[in-house]
Tab-separated table of C-alpha atoms in Angstrom:
chain	number	residue	atom	x	y	z
A	1	MET	CA	-79.312	48.330	-123.864
A	2	SER	CA	-79.782	50.990	-126.558
A	3	ILE	CA	-79.587	50.467	-130.288
A	4	GLN	CA	-76.056	51.412	-131.355
A	5	PHE	CA	-75.157	53.381	-134.466
A	6	GLY	CA	-72.867	51.611	-136.917
A	7	ASP	CA	-73.001	49.607	-140.119
A	8	PRO	CA	-76.685	48.699	-140.622
A	9	PHE	CA	-75.876	45.329	-142.199
A	10	GLU	CA	-73.639	44.340	-139.298
A	11	GLN	CA	-76.365	45.437	-136.892
A	12	PHE	CA	-78.908	43.379	-138.823
A	13	GLU	CA	-76.636	40.324	-138.801
A	14	ASP	CA	-76.132	40.592	-135.035
A	15	LEU	CA	-79.865	40.906	-134.464
A	16	LEU	CA	-80.670	37.975	-136.771
A	17	GLU	CA	-78.143	35.795	-134.952
A	18	ARG	CA	-79.766	36.721	-131.643
A	19	ALA	CA	-83.174	35.820	-133.096
A	20	LYS	CA	-81.819	32.431	-134.210
A	21	GLN	CA	-80.879	31.691	-130.589
A	22	THR	CA	-84.504	32.058	-129.449
A	23	GLU	CA	-87.364	29.590	-129.773
A	24	LEU	CA	-88.619	31.261	-132.959
A	25	ARG	CA	-89.447	28.601	-135.533
A	26	GLU	CA	-88.641	30.822	-138.538
A	27	PRO	CA	-86.297	33.649	-137.491
A	28	THR	CA	-85.699	34.477	-141.176
A	29	ALA	CA	-89.419	35.099	-141.796
A	30	MET	CA	-90.110	38.563	-143.146
A	31	THR	CA	-93.245	40.332	-144.270
A	32	LEU	CA	-92.884	41.480	-147.882
A	33	ALA	CA	-95.034	44.330	-149.192
A	34	THR	CA	-95.319	44.980	-152.919
A	35	ALA	CA	-97.646	47.046	-155.082
A	36	ASP	CA	-98.913	46.801	-158.631
A	37	ARG	CA	-98.500	49.659	-161.103
A	38	SER	CA	-101.699	51.304	-159.846
A	39	GLY	CA	-100.371	51.313	-156.274
A	40	ARG	CA	-102.611	48.513	-154.980
A	41	THR	CA	-100.622	46.815	-152.220
A	42	THR	CA	-100.195	43.188	-151.190
A	43	ILE	CA	-98.324	41.679	-148.257
A	44	ARG	CA	-97.229	38.146	-147.448
A	45	THR	CA	-94.558	36.358	-145.428
A	46	VAL	CA	-91.490	34.983	-147.204
A	47	LEU	CA	-88.137	33.709	-145.952
A	48	LEU	CA	-84.858	35.590	-146.137
A	49	LYS	CA	-82.374	33.290	-147.857
A	50	MET	CA	-79.296	35.502	-148.058
A	51	PHE	CA	-78.190	39.048	-147.388
A	52	ASP	CA	-75.099	41.181	-147.657
A	53	ALA	CA	-74.312	44.846	-148.249
A	54	ARG	CA	-76.120	44.615	-151.600
A	55	GLY	CA	-79.460	43.747	-149.958
A	56	PHE	CA	-81.912	41.111	-148.735
A	57	VAL	CA	-82.753	38.119	-150.972
A	58	PHE	CA	-85.788	35.844	-151.226
A	59	PHE	CA	-86.739	33.299	-153.900
A	60	THR	CA	-90.056	32.616	-155.605
A	61	ASN	CA	-91.930	31.877	-158.801
A	62	VAL	CA	-91.463	34.997	-160.953
A	63	ASN	CA	-94.943	34.436	-162.460
A	64	SER	CA	-96.563	34.627	-159.020
A	65	ARG	CA	-98.584	37.627	-157.896
A	66	LYS	CA	-95.519	39.080	-156.152
A	67	GLY	CA	-93.367	38.460	-159.230
A	68	ARG	CA	-95.859	40.193	-161.504
A	69	GLN	CA	-96.116	43.141	-159.118
A	70	LEU	CA	-92.337	43.448	-158.903
A	71	ALA	CA	-92.095	43.405	-162.706
A	72	ASP	CA	-94.564	46.313	-162.843
A	73	ASN	CA	-93.288	48.201	-159.798
A	74	PRO	CA	-89.789	47.148	-158.667
A	75	ARG	CA	-90.034	48.526	-155.128
A	76	ALA	CA	-90.739	46.671	-151.897
A	77	SER	CA	-90.790	46.927	-148.130
A	78	LEU	CA	-89.761	44.260	-145.628
A	79	CYS	CA	-90.557	43.842	-141.961
A	80	PHE	CA	-88.668	41.442	-139.710
A	81	PHE	CA	-90.527	41.166	-136.404
A	82	TRP	CA	-88.881	39.115	-133.682
A	83	GLN	CA	-91.461	39.147	-130.907
A	84	THR	CA	-89.272	37.208	-128.482
A	85	LEU	CA	-86.676	39.999	-128.716
A	86	PHE	CA	-89.224	42.836	-128.810
A	87	GLU	CA	-87.387	44.144	-131.865
A	88	GLN	CA	-88.056	44.629	-135.544
A	89	VAL	CA	-86.273	45.858	-138.656
A	90	LEU	CA	-88.012	47.689	-141.480
A	91	VAL	CA	-86.465	47.895	-144.947
A	92	ASP	CA	-87.622	49.972	-147.942
A	93	GLY	CA	-85.935	49.837	-151.311
A	94	THR	CA	-85.751	48.949	-154.940
A	95	VAL	CA	-85.842	45.361	-156.173
A	96	GLN	CA	-83.556	43.549	-158.595
A	97	THR	CA	-83.670	39.995	-159.886
A	98	VAL	CA	-80.638	38.031	-158.682
A	99	ASP	CA	-78.255	36.717	-161.307
A	100	ALA	CA	-78.645	33.164	-162.604
A	101	ALA	CA	-75.553	31.940	-160.720
A	102	ASP	CA	-77.013	33.023	-157.353
A	103	ALA	CA	-80.387	31.480	-158.229
A	104	ASP	CA	-78.734	28.209	-159.314
A	105	ARG	CA	-76.535	28.116	-156.222
A	106	TYR	CA	-79.494	28.530	-153.881
A	107	TRP	CA	-81.673	26.140	-155.937
A	108	SER	CA	-79.105	23.368	-155.446
A	109	THR	CA	-79.495	23.653	-151.647
A	110	ARG	CA	-83.277	23.229	-151.659
A	111	PRO	CA	-84.693	19.857	-150.597
A	112	ARG	CA	-85.587	17.731	-153.611
A	113	ASP	CA	-89.290	17.712	-152.694
A	114	SER	CA	-89.264	21.519	-152.603
A	115	GLN	CA	-87.708	21.533	-156.065
A	116	PHE	CA	-90.510	19.324	-157.384
A	117	ALA	CA	-93.069	21.615	-155.748
A	118	ALA	CA	-91.585	24.649	-157.502
A	119	TRP	CA	-92.096	22.908	-160.852
A	120	ALA	CA	-95.618	21.713	-160.044
A	121	SER	CA	-97.141	24.880	-158.610
A	122	LEU	CA	-98.485	27.548	-160.932
A	123	GLN	CA	-98.161	29.917	-157.998
A	124	SER	CA	-101.027	32.397	-157.499
A	125	GLU	CA	-103.056	30.972	-160.408
A	126	PRO	CA	-106.528	29.492	-159.806
A	127	LEU	CA	-106.515	25.740	-159.053
A	128	ASP	CA	-109.524	23.583	-159.923
A	129	SER	CA	-108.653	20.896	-157.371
A	130	ARG	CA	-105.871	19.633	-155.151
A	131	ALA	CA	-105.846	16.473	-157.292
A	132	THR	CA	-104.697	18.531	-160.289
A	133	LEU	CA	-101.726	19.870	-158.332
A	134	GLU	CA	-100.834	16.416	-157.030
A	135	ALA	CA	-101.016	14.996	-160.577
A	136	ARG	CA	-98.618	17.681	-161.833
A	137	LEU	CA	-96.304	16.904	-158.914
A	138	ALA	CA	-96.358	13.191	-159.798
A	139	ASP	CA	-95.560	14.041	-163.436
A	140	PHE	CA	-92.430	15.952	-162.410
A	141	HIS	CA	-91.360	13.131	-160.103
A	142	THR	CA	-91.506	10.875	-163.154
A	143	GLN	CA	-89.823	13.370	-165.480
A	144	PHE	CA	-86.841	13.928	-163.164
A	145	VAL	CA	-86.431	10.457	-161.731
A	146	ASP	CA	-82.781	9.657	-160.898
A	147	VAL	CA	-81.473	13.043	-162.137
A	148	ASP	CA	-80.837	16.401	-160.523
A	149	VAL	CA	-83.931	18.581	-160.686
A	150	PRO	CA	-83.075	21.626	-162.812
A	151	ARG	CA	-84.116	25.109	-161.749
A	152	PRO	CA	-87.347	26.060	-163.543
A	153	PRO	CA	-87.114	29.053	-165.866
A	154	HIS	CA	-89.947	30.673	-163.890
A	155	TRP	CA	-88.143	30.448	-160.526
A	156	SER	CA	-85.545	32.932	-159.319
A	157	GLY	CA	-84.657	35.335	-156.549
A	158	TYR	CA	-85.189	38.980	-155.801
A	159	ARG	CA	-82.873	41.308	-153.932
A	160	VAL	CA	-84.379	44.216	-152.022
A	161	VAL	CA	-81.697	46.905	-152.284
A	162	PRO	CA	-82.310	49.090	-149.252
A	163	GLU	CA	-82.687	52.833	-149.416
A	164	ARG	CA	-83.909	52.947	-145.817
A	165	ILE	CA	-83.372	50.578	-142.862
A	166	GLU	CA	-85.029	51.211	-139.524
A	167	PHE	CA	-84.231	49.379	-136.296
A	168	TRP	CA	-87.050	49.396	-133.738
A	169	ARG	CA	-86.884	48.208	-130.141
A	170	SER	CA	-89.827	48.106	-127.756
A	171	GLY	CA	-89.549	50.639	-124.972
A	172	TRP	CA	-91.048	51.237	-121.573
A	173	GLN	CA	-94.514	52.886	-121.750
A	174	ARG	CA	-94.319	52.761	-125.538
A	175	LEU	CA	-91.292	55.042	-125.683
A	176	HIS	CA	-89.779	52.763	-128.314
A	177	GLU	CA	-86.279	53.231	-129.689
A	178	ARG	CA	-86.080	53.910	-133.422
A	179	VAL	CA	-82.862	54.344	-135.389
A	180	CYS	CA	-83.205	55.075	-139.097
A	181	TYR	CA	-80.502	54.707	-141.753
A	182	GLU	CA	-81.058	56.347	-145.134
A	183	ARG	CA	-78.816	55.767	-148.108
A	184	ALA	CA	-76.879	58.869	-149.096
A	185	GLY	CA	-74.903	57.879	-152.194
A	186	ASP	CA	-72.443	55.186	-151.101
A	187	ALA	CA	-72.867	56.010	-147.415
A	188	TRP	CA	-75.668	56.033	-144.855
A	189	SER	CA	-77.097	58.921	-142.898
A	190	VAL	CA	-78.441	57.946	-139.488
A	191	ALA	CA	-81.006	59.541	-137.211
A	192	LEU	CA	-83.033	58.793	-134.123
A	193	LEU	CA	-86.795	58.917	-134.656
A	194	ASN	CA	-89.516	59.719	-132.197
A	195	PRO	CA	-91.452	56.632	-131.086
């Protein structure tokens, strides 16, 4: 079966749904690449939490290394690799902070323990001991006992607004299939790429 041309977001949704039907533990896992203002790159794996025609959204501590890099250089690349399907999707684009309503809406769906962890962790900062982190966690458990845990001011989401989306499928003798969409104003141009 060949990769079909069409709406790239619909294609992505179909592929993600197929990935969710496999034994993959985290089908929404994506590699996120960012760079600081000097161009020094960093990659890590984060989870896709929502997407639509506006882009692909993940949530994090905005004071983290990735948050600081995105403040300095609001561009990113994503890679979804679903090994069980022998397919991947690559996304390059600009990055925007999601609005407070989207961040609040997603925050309210997080498990309570994950909410406490977001308050306790000074993400990416040096930590003198695990005991220090656990003490901060205990403090927030006490502070927010019997109340909803509010979203921390340092926690929000980022939307990668794609300028380029590439669908890649493994092919026989490494003759992979590659279909590339590039934003052209409000539309997309599409082309096959050599493997």
